[in-house]
XYZ file of C-alpha atoms in Angstrom:
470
model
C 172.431 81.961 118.432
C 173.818 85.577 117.079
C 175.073 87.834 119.828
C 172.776 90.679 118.725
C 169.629 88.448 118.308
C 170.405 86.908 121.877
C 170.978 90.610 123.177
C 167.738 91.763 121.820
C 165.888 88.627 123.081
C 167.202 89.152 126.493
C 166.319 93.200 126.690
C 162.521 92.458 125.006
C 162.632 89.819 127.814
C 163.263 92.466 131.264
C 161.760 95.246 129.065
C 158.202 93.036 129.464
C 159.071 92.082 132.949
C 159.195 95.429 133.887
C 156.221 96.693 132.124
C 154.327 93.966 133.773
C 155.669 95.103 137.070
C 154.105 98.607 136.417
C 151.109 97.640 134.698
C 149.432 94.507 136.063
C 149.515 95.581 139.972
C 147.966 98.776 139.599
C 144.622 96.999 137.185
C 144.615 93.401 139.331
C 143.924 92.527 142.868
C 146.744 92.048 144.601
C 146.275 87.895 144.754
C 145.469 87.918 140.920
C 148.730 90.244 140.376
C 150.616 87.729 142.315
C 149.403 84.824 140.361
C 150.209 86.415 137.307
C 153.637 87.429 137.532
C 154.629 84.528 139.121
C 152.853 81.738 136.962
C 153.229 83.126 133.767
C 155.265 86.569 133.386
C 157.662 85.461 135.656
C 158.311 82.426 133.934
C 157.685 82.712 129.874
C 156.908 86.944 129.637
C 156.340 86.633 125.533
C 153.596 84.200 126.128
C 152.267 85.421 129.527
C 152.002 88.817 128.584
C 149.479 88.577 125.916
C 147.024 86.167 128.171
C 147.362 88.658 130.712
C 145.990 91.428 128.043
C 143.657 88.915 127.037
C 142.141 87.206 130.676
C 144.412 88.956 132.961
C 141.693 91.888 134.243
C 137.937 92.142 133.679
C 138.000 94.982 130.873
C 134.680 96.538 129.031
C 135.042 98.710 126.333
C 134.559 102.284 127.388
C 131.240 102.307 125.385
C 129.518 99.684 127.890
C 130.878 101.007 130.724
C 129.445 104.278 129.922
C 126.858 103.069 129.224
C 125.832 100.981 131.823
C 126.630 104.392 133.963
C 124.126 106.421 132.406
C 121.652 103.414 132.089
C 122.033 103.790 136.021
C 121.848 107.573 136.261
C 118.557 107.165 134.818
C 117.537 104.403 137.636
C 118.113 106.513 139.374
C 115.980 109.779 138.625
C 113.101 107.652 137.562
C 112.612 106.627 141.162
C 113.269 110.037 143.013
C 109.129 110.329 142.322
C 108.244 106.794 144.230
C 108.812 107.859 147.413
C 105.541 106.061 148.369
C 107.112 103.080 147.169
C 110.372 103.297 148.680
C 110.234 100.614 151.933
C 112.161 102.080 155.110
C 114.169 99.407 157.093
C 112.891 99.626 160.881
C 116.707 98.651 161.776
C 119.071 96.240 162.084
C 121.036 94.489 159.201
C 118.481 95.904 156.926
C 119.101 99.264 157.885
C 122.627 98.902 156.874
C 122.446 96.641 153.643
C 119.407 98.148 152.393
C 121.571 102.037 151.890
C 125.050 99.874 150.300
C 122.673 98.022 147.710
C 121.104 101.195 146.461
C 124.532 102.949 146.100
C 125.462 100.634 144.392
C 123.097 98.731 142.069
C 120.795 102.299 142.106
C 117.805 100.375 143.087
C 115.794 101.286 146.437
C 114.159 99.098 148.827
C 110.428 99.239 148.094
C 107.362 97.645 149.426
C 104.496 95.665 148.140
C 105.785 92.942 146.334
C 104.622 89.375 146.498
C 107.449 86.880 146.054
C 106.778 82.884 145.478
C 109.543 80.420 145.350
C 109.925 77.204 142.826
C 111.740 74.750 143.886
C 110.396 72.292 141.639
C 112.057 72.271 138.103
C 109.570 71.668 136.516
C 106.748 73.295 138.209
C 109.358 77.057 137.370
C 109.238 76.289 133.708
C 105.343 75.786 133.920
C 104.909 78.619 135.497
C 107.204 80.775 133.124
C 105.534 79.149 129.881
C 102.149 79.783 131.285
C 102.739 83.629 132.061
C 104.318 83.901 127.846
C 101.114 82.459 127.278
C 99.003 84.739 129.095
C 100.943 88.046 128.115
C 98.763 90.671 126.576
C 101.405 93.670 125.848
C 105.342 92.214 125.609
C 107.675 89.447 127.090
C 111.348 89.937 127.954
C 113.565 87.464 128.372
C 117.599 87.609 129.405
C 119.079 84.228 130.109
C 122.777 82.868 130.187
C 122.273 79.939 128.915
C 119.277 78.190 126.469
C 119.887 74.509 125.209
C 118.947 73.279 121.846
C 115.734 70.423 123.686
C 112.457 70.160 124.749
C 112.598 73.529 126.906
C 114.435 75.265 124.171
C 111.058 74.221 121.825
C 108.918 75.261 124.488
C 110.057 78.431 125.095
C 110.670 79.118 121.135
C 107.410 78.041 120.347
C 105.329 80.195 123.262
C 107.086 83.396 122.001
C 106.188 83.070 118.423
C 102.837 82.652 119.836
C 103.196 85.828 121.474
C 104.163 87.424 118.595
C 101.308 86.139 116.374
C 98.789 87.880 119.359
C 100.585 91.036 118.608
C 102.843 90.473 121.926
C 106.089 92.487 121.570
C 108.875 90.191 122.182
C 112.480 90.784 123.072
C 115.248 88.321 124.098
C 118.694 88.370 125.437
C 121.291 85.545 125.604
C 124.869 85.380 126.464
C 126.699 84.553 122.958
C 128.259 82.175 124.936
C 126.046 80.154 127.353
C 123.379 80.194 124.931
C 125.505 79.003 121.924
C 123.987 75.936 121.117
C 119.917 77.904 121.366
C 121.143 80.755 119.410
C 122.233 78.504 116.523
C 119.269 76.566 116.298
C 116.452 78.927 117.537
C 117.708 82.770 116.542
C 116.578 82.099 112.553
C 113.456 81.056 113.846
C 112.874 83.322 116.465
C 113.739 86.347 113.970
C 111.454 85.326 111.438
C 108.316 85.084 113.538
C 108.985 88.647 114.705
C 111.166 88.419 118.401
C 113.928 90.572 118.284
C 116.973 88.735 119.110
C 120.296 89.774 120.243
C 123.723 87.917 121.711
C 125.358 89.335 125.080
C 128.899 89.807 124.392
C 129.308 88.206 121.395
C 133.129 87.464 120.692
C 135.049 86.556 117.074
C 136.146 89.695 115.807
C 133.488 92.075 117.679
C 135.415 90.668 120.719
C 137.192 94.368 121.223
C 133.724 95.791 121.733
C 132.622 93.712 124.176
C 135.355 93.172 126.588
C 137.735 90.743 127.881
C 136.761 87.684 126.029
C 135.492 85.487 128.692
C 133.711 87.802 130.649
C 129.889 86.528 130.505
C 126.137 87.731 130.927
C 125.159 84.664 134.091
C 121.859 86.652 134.538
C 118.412 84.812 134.758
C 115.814 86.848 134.102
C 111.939 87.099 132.669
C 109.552 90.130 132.524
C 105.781 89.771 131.442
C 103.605 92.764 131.023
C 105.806 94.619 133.446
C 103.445 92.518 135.963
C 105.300 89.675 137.002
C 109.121 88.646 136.825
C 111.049 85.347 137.172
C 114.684 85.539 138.919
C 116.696 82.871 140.249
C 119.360 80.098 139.156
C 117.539 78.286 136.481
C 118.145 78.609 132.775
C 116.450 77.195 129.482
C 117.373 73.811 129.281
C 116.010 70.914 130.645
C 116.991 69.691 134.021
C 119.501 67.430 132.443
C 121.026 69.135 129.858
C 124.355 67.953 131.333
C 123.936 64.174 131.151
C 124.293 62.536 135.178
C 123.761 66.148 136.726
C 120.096 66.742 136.659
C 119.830 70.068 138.316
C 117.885 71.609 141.181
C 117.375 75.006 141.277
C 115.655 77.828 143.377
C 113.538 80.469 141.164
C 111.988 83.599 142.512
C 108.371 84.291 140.752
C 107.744 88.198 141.753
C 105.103 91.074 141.604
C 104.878 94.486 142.629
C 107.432 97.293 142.235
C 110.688 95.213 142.291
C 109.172 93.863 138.844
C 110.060 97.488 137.227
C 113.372 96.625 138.474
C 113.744 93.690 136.795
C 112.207 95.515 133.963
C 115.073 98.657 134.237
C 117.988 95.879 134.457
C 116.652 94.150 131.351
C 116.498 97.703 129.772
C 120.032 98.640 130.307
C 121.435 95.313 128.986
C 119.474 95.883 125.959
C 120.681 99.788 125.700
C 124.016 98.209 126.930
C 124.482 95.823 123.757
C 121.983 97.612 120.908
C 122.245 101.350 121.450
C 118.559 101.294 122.191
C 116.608 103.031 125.003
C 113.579 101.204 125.954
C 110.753 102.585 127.787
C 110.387 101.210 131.555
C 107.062 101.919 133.412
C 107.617 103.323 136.927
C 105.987 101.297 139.034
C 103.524 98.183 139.650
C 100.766 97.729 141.551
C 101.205 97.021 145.437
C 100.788 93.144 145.790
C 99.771 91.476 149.041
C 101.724 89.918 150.836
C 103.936 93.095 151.309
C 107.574 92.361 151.071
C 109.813 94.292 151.171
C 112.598 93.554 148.252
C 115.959 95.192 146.563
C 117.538 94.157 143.476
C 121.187 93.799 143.514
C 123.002 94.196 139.810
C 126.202 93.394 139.804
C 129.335 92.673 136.734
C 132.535 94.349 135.371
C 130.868 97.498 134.025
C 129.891 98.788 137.189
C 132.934 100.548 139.498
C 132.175 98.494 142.184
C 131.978 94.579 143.062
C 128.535 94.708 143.902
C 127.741 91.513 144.581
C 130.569 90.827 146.764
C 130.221 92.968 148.456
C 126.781 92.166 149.003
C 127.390 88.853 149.957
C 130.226 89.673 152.294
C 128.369 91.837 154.248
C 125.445 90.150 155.035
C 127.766 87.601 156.359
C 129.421 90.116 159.010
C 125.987 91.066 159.794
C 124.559 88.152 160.614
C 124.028 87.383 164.768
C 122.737 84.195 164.994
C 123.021 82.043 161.637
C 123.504 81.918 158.068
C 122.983 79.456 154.932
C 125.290 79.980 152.154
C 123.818 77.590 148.990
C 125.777 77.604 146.047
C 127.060 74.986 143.461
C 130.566 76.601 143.215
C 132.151 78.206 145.857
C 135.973 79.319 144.793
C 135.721 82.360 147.573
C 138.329 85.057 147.609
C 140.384 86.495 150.178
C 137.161 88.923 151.825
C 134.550 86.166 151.831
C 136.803 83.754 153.122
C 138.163 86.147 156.044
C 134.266 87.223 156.709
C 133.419 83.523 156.945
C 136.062 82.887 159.206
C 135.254 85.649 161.601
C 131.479 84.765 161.517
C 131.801 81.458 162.596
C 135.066 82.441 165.459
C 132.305 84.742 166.455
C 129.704 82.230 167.376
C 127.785 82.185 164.475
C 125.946 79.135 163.101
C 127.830 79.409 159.713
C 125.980 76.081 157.435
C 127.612 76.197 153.412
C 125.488 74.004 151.607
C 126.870 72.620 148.244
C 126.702 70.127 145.524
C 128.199 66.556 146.299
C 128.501 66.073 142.495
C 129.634 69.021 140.181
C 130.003 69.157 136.560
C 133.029 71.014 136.627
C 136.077 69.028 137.656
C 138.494 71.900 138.355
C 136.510 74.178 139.963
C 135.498 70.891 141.872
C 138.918 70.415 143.418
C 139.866 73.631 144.008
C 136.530 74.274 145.985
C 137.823 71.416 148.263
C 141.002 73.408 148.729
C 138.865 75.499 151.107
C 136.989 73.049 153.517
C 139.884 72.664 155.894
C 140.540 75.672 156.514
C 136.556 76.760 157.112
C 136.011 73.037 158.882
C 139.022 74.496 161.814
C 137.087 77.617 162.254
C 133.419 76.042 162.779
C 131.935 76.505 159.237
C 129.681 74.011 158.551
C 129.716 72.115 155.292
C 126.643 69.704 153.681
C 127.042 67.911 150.386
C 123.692 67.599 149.116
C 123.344 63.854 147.292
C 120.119 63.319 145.054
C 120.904 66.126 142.287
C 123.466 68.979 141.350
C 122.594 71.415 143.520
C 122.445 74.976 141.167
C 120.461 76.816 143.442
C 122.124 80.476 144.626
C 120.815 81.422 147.951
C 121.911 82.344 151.237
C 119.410 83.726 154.753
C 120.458 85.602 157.601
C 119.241 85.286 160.640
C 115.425 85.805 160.331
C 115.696 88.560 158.389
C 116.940 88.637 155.096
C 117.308 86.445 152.087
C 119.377 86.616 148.894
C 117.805 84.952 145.948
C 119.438 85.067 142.228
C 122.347 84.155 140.047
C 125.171 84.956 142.029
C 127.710 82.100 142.950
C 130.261 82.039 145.635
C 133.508 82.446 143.354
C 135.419 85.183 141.541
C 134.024 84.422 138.790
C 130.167 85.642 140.077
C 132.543 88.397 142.293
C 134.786 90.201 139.477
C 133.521 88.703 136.065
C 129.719 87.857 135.099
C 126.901 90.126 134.616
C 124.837 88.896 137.903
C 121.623 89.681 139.498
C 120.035 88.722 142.911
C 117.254 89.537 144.626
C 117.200 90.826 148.254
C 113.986 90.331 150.370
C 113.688 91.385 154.078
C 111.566 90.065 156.906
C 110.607 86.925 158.035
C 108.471 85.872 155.388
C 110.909 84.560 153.000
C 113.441 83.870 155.241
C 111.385 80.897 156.588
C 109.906 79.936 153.239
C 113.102 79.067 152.106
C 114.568 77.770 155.548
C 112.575 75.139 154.941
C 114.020 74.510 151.338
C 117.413 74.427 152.941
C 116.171 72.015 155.732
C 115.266 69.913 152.850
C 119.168 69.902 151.687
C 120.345 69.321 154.782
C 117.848 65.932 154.866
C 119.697 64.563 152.041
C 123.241 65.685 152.166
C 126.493 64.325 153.777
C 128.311 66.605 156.403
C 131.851 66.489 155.575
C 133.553 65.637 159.020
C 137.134 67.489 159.520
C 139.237 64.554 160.735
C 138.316 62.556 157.804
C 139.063 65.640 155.637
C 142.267 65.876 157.129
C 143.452 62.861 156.573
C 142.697 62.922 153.141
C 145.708 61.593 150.571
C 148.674 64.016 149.395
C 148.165 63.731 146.182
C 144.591 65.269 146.547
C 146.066 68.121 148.156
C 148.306 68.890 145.690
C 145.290 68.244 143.248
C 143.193 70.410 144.911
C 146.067 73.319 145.485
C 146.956 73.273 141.887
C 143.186 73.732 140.918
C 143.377 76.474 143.258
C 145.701 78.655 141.111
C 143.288 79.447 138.697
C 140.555 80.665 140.739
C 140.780 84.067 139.370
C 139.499 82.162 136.126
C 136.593 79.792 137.442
């Protein structure tokens, strides 16, 4: 090798350490700046540097971001009016959760909204089909993921029904998750008059979206700003991934928190098109009177919303809590907050999928049961079907319904949205949904865990360096 070549080789090579030194710390948690160095710019800088750029921290361009602030500002002054809607929490956790959602996500508590759970997959997509069918003004649908099947079809052909009753339709899907459904149903769709756009589309418009695997994971349907669908389950039939048929948990709403889902629908769409749409205020107060919060949560607000959702309904739980989710790759808070809720008496149950169809996040999921198994956590692998529900209760007194999973990816990276209710009501509506899982799942029992082989420890701790990316 020439001296001077060599010389500059070995200067470009410290001159990137060092910028990585100042750079990635002060734009990464601390864990994720750890990983990074060490793994990649540590090792091979030339290379490592440029994934970093790439996946290293959750980036939006500054028009989203702005964007998604003023789309909140708004929220926010459009409710100042509803006082009569807002709900007031009599105490308790919901006293405390019910003020760090709002700041948040900008949406407030309100009150009289009926909210029915489907737990039957096919039963949800009825339901969602039949209310297309019977909308009289416009349909609005934002979904991560929509297969090229039979559900695809349905849902293709029930819009361009809409649209021939005069039914304005609009439609959201991640460019991603919905890949295979935007190829073979956006033509289509277009042509019979539903306006069509892809969330965070990537190719060479990747530099106005955002770091390129950051993704849209909400679930979401608006009818006549009268009744709303949120939950885990997409467009696709339950086995679009051949051997995991999925079961899911999907929140069929009415009332005010339906203008909610209305306002988050509206800000994606300003978000990606430029386009303000108009959002009615309010719905009409629906027996049976629950009282319900939306939680909003992804990389363009300043905040991890939904972690810090999640994390603080477990410290505020007393008595028990149900964590359901079909991958859990927690970070460092949710894993400490676990730990001290179940040190501290609680009845901490994680419920989760005994089959997954992804392998890594798989193993580095199991990376985590022996340290929650020493500390009293509970954990249930539920048998008969991939479990891709998102839920978790507290106590008797609140519920968390939606699209958020227990990883960094949910945390730090995806558009998500959940739904909060509080009281009893739901709480023991889908208590019995989890008793269900329970019925048919394994408990994994921490001597046999712990005498597991090396080699799928080292499996699973090996998975467990790329949680930042799962």
């Amino acid at each position: 090798m020439d001296w001077s070549f060599g010389t500059a080789l070995f200067i470009l090579d410290w001159a990137i350490r060092l910028a990585a030194l100042l750079w990635i710390p002060s734009r990464t948690s601390p864990a994720a700046a750890r990983s990074w160095m060490r793994l990649l710019v540590g090792f091979v800088p030339l290379l490592g540097l440029p994934l970093y750029l790439l996946l290293g921290h959750p980036w939006l361009s500054r028009e989203r971001v702005l964007r998604q602030a003023r789309a909140s500002d708004v929220i926010r002054e459009e409710q100042r009016p509803l006082s009569a809607l807002r709900w007031m929490p009599p105490g308790g956790a919901a006293a405390e959760m019910a003020p760090l959602i709002e700041r948040q996500g900008a949406f407030m508590p309100t009150h009289g909204n009926a909210v029915q759970l489907l737990d039957d997959y096919d039963i949800s997509l009825r339901a969602l089909l039949d209310d297309i069918g019977a909308a009289k003004q416009q349909v609005h649908l934002l979904y991560y993921l929509m297969f090229d099947d039979a559900v695809g079809d349905a849902v293709t052909d029930a819009l361009c029904a809409a649209v021939q009753r005069g039914v304005a339709c609009r439609m959201l899907l991640d460019a991603v998750g919905a890949k295979r459904g935007l190829r073979r149903y956006r033509a289509r769709l277009r042509a019979a008059g539903v306006d069509v756009h892809e969330l965070l589309p990537g190719g060479l418009r990747w530099r106005r979206s955002g770091r390129m695997d950051l993704r849209n994971h909400r679930k979401i349907a608006v009818i006549d700003n009268v009744v709303g669908f949120v939950g885990s389950q997409n467009l696709a039939s339950a086995t679009f991934v051949p051997g995991h048929p999925n079961r899911e948990l999907v929140a069929r709403v009415q009332g005010p928190v339906v203008s909610h889902l209305e306002a988050v629908f509206a800000s994606d769409w300003y978000i990606e098109t430029g386009e303000r749409l108009a959002v009615q205020p309010a719905c009409d107060v629906q027996p049976p009177d629950v009282a319900a919060q939306l939680v909003p949560s992804g990389p363009a607000y300043p905040f991890e919303n939904a972690r810090d959702t999640v994390n603080a309904l477990i410290h505020l739980a007393r008595h028990r809590i149900v964590l359901t989710t079909p991958y859990f790759v927690p970070d460092d808070a949710t894993l400490s907050a676990l730990r001290i809720a179940a040190l501290s008496g609680v009845d901490v149950q994680l419920v989760l999928s005994a089959t997954n169809n992804q392998t890594l996040t798989a193993w580095a999921q199991q990376s985590y049961y022996e340290e929650l198994l020493a500390c009293g956590v509970k954990i249930a692998l539920y048998r008969p079907h991939f479990l891709h529900a998102k839920h978790l209760t507290v106590d008797d007194d609140i519920a968390l319904v939606g699209s958020i999973n227990l990883d960094i990816r949910s945390f730090a990276l995806n558009a998500e949205i959940g739904l909060v209710c509080y009281g009893p009501d739901v709480v023991s509506r889908i208590r019995a949904v989890e008793a269900d899982y329970l019925a048919h799942a394994d408990t994994v029992d921490a001597a046999a865990w712990r005498a597991r082989p090396g080699w799928q420890r080292s499996r699973e701790g090996i998975a467990r360096l790329a949680d930042s990316l799962m």
